[in-house]
Short mmCIF file of C-alpha atoms in Angstrom, two decimals:
data_model
loop_
_atom_site.label_atom_id
_atom_site.label_comp_id
_atom_site.label_asym_id
_atom_site.label_seq_id
_atom_site.Cartn_x
_atom_site.Cartn_y
_atom_site.Cartn_z
CA MET A 1 -6.06 -22.88 -94.54
CA THR A 2 -2.41 -23.22 -93.56
CA ILE A 3 -0.14 -25.54 -95.50
CA THR A 4 2.72 -26.94 -93.50
CA ARG A 5 5.78 -28.17 -95.38
CA THR A 6 7.44 -31.05 -93.69
CA GLY A 7 11.13 -31.70 -93.95
CA SER A 8 10.47 -35.06 -95.62
CA ARG A 9 8.19 -33.69 -98.39
CA TRP A 10 10.20 -30.67 -99.49
CA PRO A 11 13.26 -32.56 -100.88
CA GLY A 12 10.93 -34.77 -102.91
CA MET A 13 9.08 -31.75 -104.29
CA LEU A 14 12.35 -30.05 -105.19
CA ALA A 15 13.61 -33.21 -106.88
CA GLY A 16 10.40 -33.42 -108.90
CA LEU A 17 10.74 -29.79 -109.97
CA VAL A 18 14.39 -30.26 -110.98
CA GLY A 19 13.43 -33.41 -112.90
CA LEU A 20 10.66 -31.58 -114.76
CA VAL A 21 12.91 -28.66 -115.70
CA SER A 22 15.63 -31.08 -116.81
CA VAL A 23 13.24 -33.05 -119.05
CA VAL A 24 12.03 -29.79 -120.63
CA ALA A 25 15.66 -28.76 -121.27
CA ILE A 26 16.38 -32.13 -122.90
CA LEU A 27 13.30 -31.92 -125.14
CA VAL A 28 14.05 -28.34 -126.19
CA GLY A 29 17.67 -29.22 -126.94
CA VAL A 30 16.78 -32.28 -129.03
CA TRP A 31 14.03 -30.39 -130.88
CA GLN A 32 16.38 -27.55 -131.85
CA LEU A 33 19.24 -29.90 -132.79
CA GLU A 34 16.97 -32.01 -134.98
CA ALA A 35 15.56 -28.88 -136.62
CA ALA A 36 19.00 -28.27 -138.16
CA PHE A 37 18.46 -31.39 -140.29
CA ASP A 38 15.32 -29.95 -141.93
CA GLY A 39 15.69 -29.67 -145.68
CA VAL A 40 18.64 -32.09 -145.81
CA ALA A 41 18.59 -35.55 -147.40
CA ILE A 42 21.03 -37.90 -145.65
CA ASP A 43 22.50 -41.05 -147.17
CA ARG A 44 24.61 -43.33 -144.94
CA GLN A 45 26.74 -46.05 -146.53
CA ARG A 46 30.10 -47.81 -146.31
CA LEU A 47 32.98 -47.76 -148.77
CA GLY A 48 34.80 -50.90 -147.74
CA THR A 49 35.31 -50.41 -143.99
CA THR A 50 34.83 -46.63 -144.17
CA PRO A 51 31.54 -45.23 -142.84
CA VAL A 52 30.39 -42.41 -145.12
CA THR A 53 27.52 -39.92 -144.80
CA VAL A 54 26.33 -37.76 -147.69
CA PHE A 55 24.34 -34.62 -146.88
CA ARG A 56 22.39 -33.18 -149.82
CA PRO A 57 19.86 -30.39 -150.18
CA ALA A 58 16.52 -32.14 -149.97
CA PRO A 59 15.17 -32.31 -153.56
CA ALA A 60 12.10 -30.28 -154.37
CA ALA A 61 9.15 -31.92 -156.08
CA GLY A 62 9.39 -32.65 -159.78
CA ALA A 63 12.18 -32.45 -162.34
CA ALA A 64 13.51 -29.14 -161.02
CA GLY A 65 14.28 -30.78 -157.70
CA ALA A 66 16.20 -33.62 -159.36
CA ALA A 67 18.24 -31.12 -161.34
CA SER A 68 19.17 -29.12 -158.23
CA LYS A 69 20.30 -32.31 -156.51
CA ALA A 70 22.67 -33.12 -159.35
CA SER A 71 24.12 -29.61 -159.68
CA ALA A 72 25.08 -29.09 -156.04
CA PRO A 73 28.85 -28.51 -155.63
CA VAL A 74 30.56 -31.26 -153.64
CA VAL A 75 32.61 -30.70 -150.47
CA LEU A 76 34.62 -33.48 -148.78
CA ILE A 77 34.98 -32.92 -145.01
CA ALA A 78 37.65 -34.65 -142.87
CA HIS A 79 37.81 -34.85 -139.06
CA GLY A 80 40.89 -34.51 -136.85
CA PHE A 81 42.79 -36.79 -134.48
CA ALA A 82 40.57 -38.92 -132.19
CA GLY A 83 37.53 -37.42 -133.92
CA SER A 84 34.79 -38.89 -136.04
CA GLN A 85 32.41 -37.72 -138.73
CA GLN A 86 29.81 -36.58 -136.17
CA LEU A 87 32.27 -33.88 -135.08
CA MET A 88 32.04 -32.32 -138.55
CA GLN A 89 28.22 -32.21 -138.72
CA PRO A 90 28.09 -28.40 -138.29
CA PHE A 91 30.00 -27.98 -141.58
CA ALA A 92 27.96 -30.63 -143.38
CA LEU A 93 24.58 -29.22 -142.33
CA THR A 94 25.59 -25.61 -142.98
CA LEU A 95 26.76 -26.46 -146.48
CA ALA A 96 23.87 -28.79 -147.34
CA ARG A 97 21.30 -26.25 -146.16
CA ASN A 98 22.94 -23.72 -148.51
CA GLY A 99 23.01 -25.77 -151.71
CA PHE A 100 26.13 -27.96 -151.41
CA THR A 101 26.58 -31.72 -151.26
CA ALA A 102 28.71 -32.48 -148.19
CA ILE A 103 30.51 -35.76 -147.44
CA THR A 104 31.77 -36.83 -144.02
CA PHE A 105 33.59 -40.05 -143.15
CA ASP A 106 35.71 -41.82 -140.51
CA PHE A 107 39.44 -42.24 -141.10
CA PRO A 108 40.98 -45.70 -140.47
CA GLY A 109 41.11 -46.47 -136.76
CA HIS A 110 38.71 -43.63 -135.94
CA GLY A 111 35.01 -43.55 -135.13
CA ARG A 112 33.21 -46.58 -136.51
CA ASN A 113 35.89 -47.52 -139.02
CA PRO A 114 37.15 -50.91 -137.77
CA ALA A 115 40.25 -50.89 -140.00
CA PRO A 116 43.29 -50.04 -137.83
CA MET A 117 45.49 -47.08 -138.71
CA PRO A 118 48.97 -48.35 -139.57
CA GLY A 119 52.02 -46.73 -138.09
CA GLY A 120 50.68 -44.67 -135.23
CA ILE A 121 53.28 -42.52 -133.50
CA THR A 122 56.10 -45.04 -133.97
CA ASP A 123 55.97 -44.70 -137.76
CA THR A 124 54.46 -41.34 -138.68
CA ASP A 125 55.29 -41.78 -142.37
CA GLN A 126 53.25 -44.98 -142.52
CA SER A 127 50.30 -43.39 -140.69
CA LEU A 128 50.49 -40.37 -142.99
CA GLN A 129 50.35 -42.59 -146.06
CA SER A 130 47.42 -44.49 -144.58
CA LEU A 131 45.45 -41.28 -144.02
CA LEU A 132 46.33 -39.99 -147.49
CA ALA A 133 45.18 -43.29 -149.02
CA ALA A 134 41.86 -42.98 -147.21
CA MET A 135 41.57 -39.40 -148.46
CA THR A 136 42.30 -40.55 -152.02
CA GLN A 137 39.54 -43.15 -151.76
CA MET A 138 37.12 -40.51 -150.54
CA GLY A 139 38.31 -38.08 -153.22
CA ALA A 140 37.39 -40.62 -155.89
CA PHE A 141 33.95 -40.93 -154.30
CA ALA A 142 33.58 -37.14 -154.26
CA THR A 143 34.57 -37.00 -157.92
CA GLN A 144 31.84 -39.52 -158.81
CA LEU A 145 29.24 -37.40 -157.07
CA ALA A 146 30.58 -34.24 -158.71
CA GLN A 147 30.39 -35.87 -162.17
CA ALA A 148 26.74 -36.84 -161.80
CA LYS A 149 24.47 -35.55 -164.58
CA GLY A 150 27.35 -34.02 -166.53
CA GLY A 151 29.22 -32.30 -163.69
CA ASP A 152 32.87 -31.39 -164.12
CA GLY A 153 34.11 -33.59 -161.26
CA ARG A 154 35.56 -30.74 -159.20
CA TYR A 155 35.14 -30.68 -155.42
CA ALA A 156 36.43 -28.82 -152.36
CA VAL A 157 37.97 -30.16 -149.15
CA VAL A 158 37.67 -29.12 -145.50
CA GLY A 159 39.90 -30.53 -142.75
CA HIS A 160 40.41 -29.94 -139.04
CA SER A 161 43.62 -30.25 -137.03
CA MET A 162 45.36 -33.51 -138.09
CA ALA A 163 43.20 -33.60 -141.21
CA SER A 164 44.16 -30.04 -142.18
CA ASP A 165 47.57 -31.33 -143.23
CA ILE A 166 45.93 -34.29 -144.97
CA VAL A 167 43.49 -32.19 -147.02
CA VAL A 168 46.26 -29.76 -148.01
CA ARG A 169 48.47 -32.60 -149.26
CA HIS A 170 45.49 -34.19 -151.01
CA ALA A 171 44.57 -30.92 -152.74
CA GLN A 172 48.18 -30.36 -153.83
CA ALA A 173 48.14 -33.77 -155.54
CA HIS A 174 44.65 -33.48 -157.10
CA PRO A 175 44.00 -30.55 -159.44
CA ASP A 176 40.25 -31.28 -159.34
CA VAL A 177 40.15 -29.77 -155.83
CA VAL A 178 38.84 -26.25 -156.43
CA ALA A 179 39.28 -24.95 -152.85
CA THR A 180 40.70 -25.98 -149.47
CA VAL A 181 39.64 -24.94 -145.97
CA GLY A 182 42.06 -25.75 -143.15
CA VAL A 183 40.71 -25.35 -139.61
CA SER A 184 43.38 -25.23 -136.88
CA LEU A 185 45.82 -25.85 -139.69
CA PHE A 186 49.40 -27.01 -139.65
CA ALA A 187 50.78 -27.59 -143.14
CA PRO A 188 54.43 -28.67 -143.36
CA SER A 189 53.87 -29.47 -147.04
CA ILE A 190 53.61 -25.72 -147.75
CA SER A 191 57.17 -24.49 -147.84
CA ALA A 192 59.07 -21.51 -149.18
CA SER A 193 59.26 -23.15 -152.61
CA THR A 194 55.57 -24.13 -152.82
CA PRO A 195 53.76 -22.44 -155.76
CA GLY A 196 51.20 -19.79 -154.87
CA ASN A 197 48.30 -21.90 -156.14
CA SER A 198 49.22 -25.08 -154.21
CA PRO A 199 46.72 -25.90 -152.88
CA ARG A 200 44.14 -23.94 -154.81
CA ASN A 201 42.19 -21.20 -153.01
CA LEU A 202 43.15 -21.78 -149.39
CA LEU A 203 41.20 -20.45 -146.39
CA VAL A 204 42.76 -20.92 -142.95
CA VAL A 205 40.65 -20.59 -139.78
CA ALA A 206 42.02 -20.81 -136.25
CA GLY A 207 40.37 -20.31 -132.89
CA ALA A 208 41.27 -17.05 -131.19
CA LEU A 209 41.86 -18.96 -127.94
CA GLU A 210 44.19 -21.52 -129.52
CA PRO A 211 47.95 -21.18 -128.97
CA ALA A 212 49.49 -18.28 -130.88
CA MET A 213 51.37 -20.71 -133.11
CA MET A 214 48.09 -21.52 -134.88
CA ALA A 215 47.61 -17.90 -135.95
CA ASP A 216 51.30 -17.73 -136.90
CA GLU A 217 50.90 -20.82 -139.09
CA ALA A 218 47.82 -19.33 -140.75
CA LEU A 219 49.71 -16.17 -141.66
CA ARG A 220 52.76 -18.17 -142.76
CA VAL A 221 50.90 -20.11 -145.41
CA VAL A 222 48.99 -17.02 -146.59
CA ALA A 223 52.30 -15.15 -146.87
CA ARG A 224 53.26 -17.41 -149.78
CA VAL A 225 50.92 -15.22 -151.84
CA ALA A 226 50.53 -12.07 -149.72
CA GLY A 227 54.16 -11.55 -148.83
CA ALA A 228 55.72 -10.92 -145.44
CA ASP A 229 53.14 -8.28 -144.48
CA ALA A 230 50.19 -10.71 -144.63
CA LYS A 231 47.32 -9.70 -142.35
CA LEU A 232 44.31 -11.47 -140.93
CA ASP A 233 40.86 -11.14 -142.52
CA THR A 234 42.24 -9.99 -145.86
CA THR A 235 41.76 -11.91 -149.11
CA TYR A 236 44.86 -12.12 -151.29
CA GLY A 237 45.29 -13.54 -154.80
CA ARG A 238 42.52 -14.53 -157.22
CA PHE A 239 40.02 -17.40 -157.23
CA GLU A 240 40.30 -17.67 -161.00
CA ASP A 241 43.92 -18.88 -160.92
CA GLY A 242 43.72 -20.67 -157.56
CA THR A 243 45.90 -18.23 -155.63
CA ALA A 244 43.16 -16.87 -153.36
CA ARG A 245 44.35 -16.91 -149.74
CA LYS A 246 42.86 -15.76 -146.45
CA ALA A 247 43.60 -16.27 -142.74
CA THR A 248 41.08 -15.52 -140.03
CA LEU A 249 40.50 -16.12 -136.32
CA ALA A 250 37.16 -17.30 -134.95
CA PRO A 251 36.57 -15.21 -131.80
CA GLY A 252 36.25 -16.74 -128.34
CA VAL A 253 36.88 -20.40 -129.24
CA GLU A 254 39.65 -22.97 -128.87
CA HIS A 255 40.70 -26.12 -130.71
CA ILE A 256 37.37 -28.00 -130.53
CA ALA A 257 34.88 -25.16 -130.14
CA VAL A 258 36.23 -23.64 -133.37
CA LEU A 259 34.21 -26.32 -135.18
CA TYR A 260 30.99 -24.96 -133.67
CA SER A 261 31.75 -21.28 -134.18
CA ARG A 262 29.30 -19.37 -136.38
CA ALA A 263 32.28 -17.33 -137.61
CA THR A 264 34.10 -20.48 -138.77
CA LEU A 265 31.04 -21.85 -140.57
CA LYS A 266 30.11 -18.51 -142.17
CA GLN A 267 33.67 -17.93 -143.40
CA THR A 268 33.76 -21.46 -144.85
CA LEU A 269 30.43 -21.02 -146.64
CA ASP A 270 31.40 -17.63 -148.10
CA TRP A 271 34.78 -18.95 -149.23
CA LEU A 272 33.33 -21.96 -151.04
CA ASN A 273 30.63 -19.84 -152.67
CA ALA A 274 33.36 -17.54 -153.98
CA ALA A 275 35.50 -20.46 -155.17
CA TRP A 276 32.61 -21.71 -157.32
CA GLY A 277 31.67 -18.21 -158.48
CA ARG A 278 28.35 -18.37 -156.63
CA PRO A 279 26.82 -15.24 -155.11
CA PRO A 280 26.75 -14.98 -151.32
CA THR A 281 23.84 -16.93 -149.87
CA ALA A 282 20.98 -14.65 -148.84
CA GLN A 283 19.78 -15.39 -145.29
CA ALA A 284 22.20 -18.29 -145.07
CA PHE A 285 21.54 -21.06 -142.57
CA ILE A 286 24.46 -21.40 -140.15
CA ASP A 287 24.48 -24.33 -137.76
CA SER A 288 24.33 -23.01 -134.19
CA ARG A 289 24.14 -26.17 -132.13
CA GLY A 290 26.40 -25.01 -129.31
CA PRO A 291 23.70 -23.49 -127.02
CA TRP A 292 21.26 -26.32 -127.75
CA LEU A 293 23.89 -28.93 -126.95
CA GLY A 294 24.36 -27.05 -123.70
CA TRP A 295 20.61 -27.25 -122.98
CA LEU A 296 20.54 -30.96 -123.77
CA LEU A 297 23.58 -31.92 -121.69
CA ALA A 298 22.56 -29.63 -118.81
CA GLY A 299 19.20 -31.41 -118.78
CA VAL A 300 20.89 -34.81 -118.73
CA VAL A 301 23.12 -33.76 -115.83
CA GLY A 302 20.25 -32.14 -113.94
CA LEU A 303 18.03 -35.20 -114.34
CA ALA A 304 20.67 -37.36 -112.71
CA TRP A 305 20.00 -35.80 -109.30
CA PRO A 306 16.30 -36.72 -108.93
CA LEU A 307 16.93 -40.11 -110.55
CA SER A 308 19.73 -40.82 -108.07
CA ARG A 309 17.01 -40.94 -105.38
CA LEU A 310 15.87 -44.20 -106.98
CA LEU A 311 19.18 -45.93 -106.24
CA PRO A 312 19.04 -48.56 -103.48
CA ARG A 313 20.82 -48.07 -100.17
CA VAL A 314 24.15 -49.90 -100.05
CA ALA A 315 25.68 -48.95 -96.68
CA ARG A 316 25.02 -51.14 -93.65
CA SER A 317 22.41 -48.75 -92.21
CA ASP A 318 20.59 -45.52 -92.97
CA SER A 319 22.89 -43.71 -90.58
CA ASP A 320 25.88 -44.97 -92.54
CA ALA A 321 24.25 -43.80 -95.76
CA ALA A 322 23.56 -40.29 -94.50
CA PRO A 323 25.90 -37.58 -95.82
CA ARG A 324 28.76 -37.23 -93.39
CA ALA A 325 30.11 -34.01 -91.96
CA ARG A 326 32.80 -32.53 -94.18
CA MET A 327 35.71 -30.37 -93.16
CA ARG A 328 36.30 -26.87 -94.43
CA TRP A 329 37.66 -26.17 -97.91
CA TRP A 330 41.28 -25.98 -96.73
CA GLY A 331 41.05 -29.19 -94.74
CA PRO A 332 43.25 -31.34 -97.04
CA ILE A 333 46.37 -29.37 -96.11
CA ARG A 334 45.79 -29.67 -92.37
CA ARG A 335 44.88 -33.32 -92.46
CA SER A 336 47.58 -34.48 -94.88
CA TYR A 337 45.12 -35.33 -97.64
CA LEU A 338 46.85 -33.03 -100.10
CA PRO A 339 50.09 -35.09 -100.22
CA LEU A 340 48.02 -38.14 -101.15
CA ALA A 341 46.84 -36.23 -104.24
CA VAL A 342 50.06 -34.36 -105.09
CA LEU A 343 52.65 -37.11 -104.78
CA PRO A 344 50.98 -39.52 -107.28
CA ALA A 345 50.57 -36.56 -109.65
CA VAL A 346 54.32 -35.97 -109.66
CA ILE A 347 55.57 -39.55 -109.41
CA THR A 348 53.32 -41.06 -112.10
CA PRO A 349 54.62 -39.10 -115.14
CA LEU A 350 58.21 -39.45 -113.93
CA VAL A 351 57.92 -43.24 -113.64
CA LEU A 352 56.15 -43.57 -117.00
CA TRP A 353 58.47 -41.13 -118.78
CA LYS A 354 60.72 -43.83 -120.22
CA MET A 355 58.24 -46.68 -120.21
CA PRO A 356 57.76 -48.33 -123.62
CA GLY A 357 54.49 -47.73 -125.40
CA ASN A 358 52.40 -50.03 -127.56
CA VAL A 359 50.86 -51.75 -124.54
CA LEU A 360 47.50 -51.62 -126.34
CA PRO A 361 46.68 -51.15 -130.04
CA LEU A 362 45.09 -47.84 -129.01
CA LEU A 363 47.03 -44.71 -129.89
CA LEU A 364 47.65 -42.73 -126.65
CA GLY A 365 45.03 -44.89 -124.93
CA ASP A 366 47.87 -47.25 -124.00
CA TYR A 367 49.57 -44.43 -122.10
CA LEU A 368 46.34 -43.32 -120.42
CA VAL A 369 45.62 -46.79 -119.07
CA MET A 370 49.07 -46.89 -117.47
CA HIS A 371 48.69 -43.36 -116.10
CA PHE A 372 45.31 -44.11 -114.53
CA ALA A 373 46.51 -47.42 -113.09
CA LEU A 374 49.78 -46.19 -111.60
CA TYR A 375 48.18 -43.03 -110.24
CA GLY A 376 45.46 -45.08 -108.54
CA LEU A 377 47.89 -47.65 -107.12
CA LEU A 378 50.15 -44.92 -105.73
CA THR A 379 47.14 -43.26 -104.10
CA LEU A 380 46.08 -46.57 -102.52
CA LEU A 381 49.65 -47.10 -101.31
CA GLY A 382 49.68 -43.65 -99.74
CA MET A 383 46.35 -44.33 -98.04
CA ALA A 384 47.76 -47.57 -96.66
CA LEU A 385 50.80 -45.79 -95.23
CA VAL A 386 48.71 -43.05 -93.65
CA ARG A 387 45.83 -45.15 -92.38
CA ARG A 388 47.68 -48.46 -91.86
CA ALA A 389 44.99 -50.22 -93.96
CA VAL A 390 43.22 -49.77 -97.28
CA PRO A 391 39.51 -50.68 -97.20
CA GLY A 392 38.21 -53.25 -99.62
CA ALA A 393 36.25 -51.93 -102.58
CA PHE A 394 32.90 -52.85 -101.01
CA ALA A 395 33.88 -52.76 -97.35
CA GLY A 396 30.95 -51.65 -95.23
CA VAL A 397 28.35 -53.47 -97.32
CA ALA A 398 26.32 -56.02 -95.44
CA VAL A 399 26.14 -59.48 -96.98
CA GLY A 400 22.44 -59.05 -97.67
CA SER A 401 23.11 -55.76 -99.45
CA ARG A 402 25.47 -57.15 -102.09
CA ARG A 403 22.59 -57.49 -104.52
CA ALA A 404 21.61 -53.88 -103.87
CA ALA A 405 25.22 -52.83 -104.50
CA VAL A 406 25.28 -54.64 -107.85
CA MET A 407 21.95 -53.08 -108.80
CA ALA A 408 23.15 -49.61 -107.81
CA VAL A 409 26.32 -50.00 -109.90
CA ALA A 410 24.29 -51.23 -112.89
CA MET A 411 21.81 -48.33 -112.64
CA ALA A 412 24.49 -45.68 -112.18
CA THR A 413 26.62 -47.06 -115.03
CA ALA A 414 23.66 -47.33 -117.40
CA TYR A 415 22.75 -43.69 -116.86
CA ALA A 416 26.35 -42.49 -117.09
CA LEU A 417 26.90 -44.40 -120.34
CA PHE A 418 23.62 -44.03 -122.19
CA ALA A 419 22.09 -40.79 -120.95
CA VAL A 420 25.31 -38.97 -121.80
CA GLY A 421 26.53 -41.29 -124.55
CA LEU A 422 23.46 -41.24 -126.79
CA PRO A 423 23.29 -37.45 -127.31
CA VAL A 424 27.08 -37.20 -127.59
CA ASP A 425 27.12 -39.96 -130.21
CA SER A 426 24.33 -38.30 -132.18
CA TYR A 427 25.56 -34.70 -132.17
CA VAL A 428 29.21 -34.51 -131.08
CA PHE A 429 31.48 -37.52 -131.72
CA ASN A 430 31.29 -41.28 -131.89
CA VAL A 431 31.04 -43.24 -128.64
CA GLN A 432 29.51 -46.40 -130.11
CA PRO A 433 32.09 -49.19 -129.79
CA GLU A 434 32.89 -51.42 -132.72
CA PRO A 435 33.36 -55.12 -131.75
CA ALA A 436 37.14 -54.77 -132.07
CA ARG A 437 37.11 -52.18 -129.29
CA LEU A 438 35.29 -54.28 -126.69
CA PRO A 439 38.49 -55.99 -125.42
CA LEU A 440 40.11 -52.55 -125.25
CA ILE A 441 37.33 -51.33 -122.96
CA LEU A 442 38.06 -54.20 -120.57
CA ALA A 443 41.77 -53.42 -120.72
CA MET A 444 41.12 -49.76 -119.94
CA CYS A 445 39.14 -50.81 -116.88
CA LEU A 446 42.36 -52.25 -115.44
CA GLY A 447 43.59 -48.66 -115.25
CA THR A 448 40.45 -46.70 -114.45
CA LEU A 449 39.20 -48.98 -111.66
CA PRO A 450 42.21 -48.51 -109.32
CA TYR A 451 42.16 -44.78 -109.94
CA PHE A 452 38.47 -44.15 -109.28
CA ILE A 453 38.26 -46.56 -106.33
CA ALA A 454 41.19 -44.79 -104.67
CA ASP A 455 39.88 -41.33 -105.55
CA GLU A 456 36.33 -41.94 -104.33
CA TRP A 457 37.53 -43.41 -101.02
CA LEU A 458 39.89 -40.45 -100.59
CA THR A 459 37.48 -37.64 -101.46
CA ARG A 460 34.25 -39.01 -99.92
CA ASP A 461 35.83 -39.86 -96.59
CA ALA A 462 34.33 -38.12 -93.54
CA GLY A 463 37.69 -36.51 -92.82
CA ALA A 464 38.13 -35.10 -96.34
CA ALA A 465 37.44 -31.42 -97.01
CA ARG A 466 34.78 -30.19 -99.38
CA SER A 467 37.52 -29.22 -101.80
CA ALA A 468 38.96 -32.75 -101.88
CA TYR A 469 37.31 -33.81 -105.15
CA LEU A 470 38.37 -30.58 -106.88
CA VAL A 471 41.93 -30.86 -105.58
CA THR A 472 42.43 -34.46 -106.72
CA LYS A 473 41.06 -33.79 -110.21
CA VAL A 474 43.22 -30.71 -110.69
CA CYS A 475 46.24 -32.75 -109.59
CA PHE A 476 45.41 -35.50 -112.08
CA LEU A 477 45.07 -33.03 -114.98
CA LEU A 478 48.32 -31.32 -114.02
CA SER A 479 49.92 -34.76 -113.92
CA LEU A 480 48.85 -35.31 -117.53
CA VAL A 481 50.22 -31.89 -118.48
CA LEU A 482 53.55 -32.81 -116.88
CA ALA A 483 53.58 -36.10 -118.79
CA ILE A 484 53.02 -34.22 -122.07
CA ALA A 485 55.80 -31.76 -121.23
CA LEU A 486 58.22 -34.61 -120.51
CA ASN A 487 57.45 -36.43 -123.77
CA PRO A 488 55.84 -34.02 -126.26
CA ALA A 489 56.85 -36.05 -129.32
CA LYS A 490 54.79 -39.01 -128.16
CA LEU A 491 52.01 -37.37 -126.13
CA PHE A 492 51.40 -34.10 -128.01
CA PHE A 493 47.91 -35.04 -129.19
CA LEU A 494 46.98 -35.92 -125.62
CA ALA A 495 46.83 -32.17 -124.97
CA ILE A 496 43.78 -32.02 -127.23
CA ILE A 497 41.96 -34.50 -124.97
CA VAL A 498 42.76 -32.81 -121.63
CA PRO A 499 39.79 -30.35 -121.89
CA ALA A 500 37.46 -33.27 -122.64
CA ILE A 501 38.74 -35.14 -119.56
CA LEU A 502 38.14 -31.99 -117.51
CA LEU A 503 34.53 -31.85 -118.74
CA LEU A 504 34.02 -35.52 -117.91
CA PHE A 505 35.44 -34.96 -114.43
CA VAL A 506 32.91 -32.16 -113.84
CA VAL A 507 29.92 -34.13 -115.13
CA TYR A 508 30.75 -37.43 -113.51
CA GLY A 509 31.88 -35.71 -110.35
CA LEU A 510 28.32 -34.49 -109.91
CA PHE A 511 27.02 -37.97 -110.68
CA SER A 512 29.33 -39.53 -108.11
CA ARG A 513 28.42 -36.97 -105.46
CA TRP A 514 24.69 -37.65 -105.82
CA THR A 515 25.28 -41.40 -106.05
CA PHE A 516 27.28 -41.40 -102.83
CA ALA A 517 24.72 -39.23 -101.03
CA ARG A 518 22.04 -41.82 -101.83
CA THR A 519 23.91 -45.12 -101.52
CA GLY A 520 26.33 -44.09 -98.78
CA HIS A 521 29.15 -46.07 -100.36
CA PRO A 522 31.97 -44.72 -102.57
CA ALA A 523 32.46 -47.96 -104.51
CA VAL A 524 29.19 -47.53 -106.43
CA ALA A 525 30.16 -44.28 -108.13
CA ALA A 526 33.79 -45.42 -108.42
CA THR A 527 32.81 -48.52 -110.40
CA ALA A 528 30.30 -46.65 -112.57
CA ASN A 529 32.79 -43.86 -113.39
CA ALA A 530 35.59 -46.35 -114.07
CA LEU A 531 33.48 -48.30 -116.56
CA THR A 532 32.25 -45.12 -118.25
CA PHE A 533 35.69 -43.55 -118.59
CA ALA A 534 37.11 -46.84 -119.89
CA CYS A 535 34.41 -46.99 -122.56
CA PHE A 536 34.78 -43.37 -123.67
CA VAL A 537 38.59 -43.55 -123.87
CA ALA A 538 38.58 -46.90 -125.69
CA VAL A 539 36.13 -45.71 -128.37
CA THR A 540 37.71 -42.26 -128.85
CA PHE A 541 41.40 -42.89 -129.47
CA PRO A 542 42.44 -44.42 -132.80
CA ILE A 543 43.04 -48.13 -133.17
CA VAL A 544 46.48 -48.74 -134.67
CA ALA A 545 47.95 -51.74 -136.41
#
């Protein structure tokens, strides 16, 4: 018997296969990520407005289990700028699975803490005092846990990036802190006159792919004990008197991935064991969520393609909705599409260079909304000059198809927000908006909508080259880099977010490509991406007073 494959059946079969593989990848990723929580008792609570999570070794049955719960050393873990307590889960689970009690929390203005962070960039002293006050509150909570059942009240602190400076200052002011771990550390409070045991027992970890200044800073603070010839991966001083110092680089990782590095987590565990005089943990559990997060997110992205086939047609006819012929990769230069991408990239940061900030109570988010908006408006203006007219957002949609267009936008947005947002919120960082952030999401849309509408019309046009989407996104990222270079004092922390924006461009670029191929109209993906980006930006950056 001969089986004939028709052209109409094969795409459906391929989509079904991709969907099946994607679902398997999602299930495997979730299963492995959840397995890391085995043997850990988790207690979620609030201290005032501060969300707090306590990770403890799960108690064994009987009195022996209760005793082990009480005797576990306490470690207070603090996230960095624009982070949240989910970002520090690898430390918390690694420590809890190896006999420690770990505490994570959200700083004011971050994550799910609705209290705004005073000061912001305009008054760094006030914001510093606000973060230190939050750390003091959490330190008192850590002391209470450490004093349970006759404990001595001592605890250790771990901080990343912005919080590395905070935990160092906190440890210098609180002698009950037995050890400090600074990840991607900068510590201006450690100077040439700082005593060798301030803070006590300091480990500094930087990513090998971070700027060289991070390794230089690590060696600088260790040199207060080791002397000018301080070297990496060498322990100096003594844990008994608090002068123990060590600097190390986690291989192959940068500023965010350093939090997921097995080397970072293993070094932290060994250091804290030594600080408490505990023997090295035999067959220690080290959180290794990186590959499983990759499986999960790859499955979510892969599943979007077969699901996009469920979207309704939006263009006037099936022929309009069919993928249109694209030019070669170098087409934008020949057809003058490249200037439409390059000129807004250069003009936008120059125009906004001297613009006042504080447009929104969202630290750096206020600049991003202006950058997106101006960039998009300049692109639309350029399109008008080249083409004599700029199409309306839903031009080409028949009157009877408006309902289909709304449905397509709702479906695409729901998947972009929830399919990606739920796993990210569970295992990476907070994307769940507090009520105070809802108006900020709407405000961000005023910037993201012009940008994505202009970009989708520009890159999905029949005359655009296949490289058009790549070219415009690279130009936008370079535009942000130029803005940071022009105003580093104000926009320095924006550099931390650029890799995350790049990742979002890749993921949602695939979503928009498949959405356009099905609906035949660029406004569907443009609206969905604009709403999604607005939500992610508005819930990530700190709220300031």
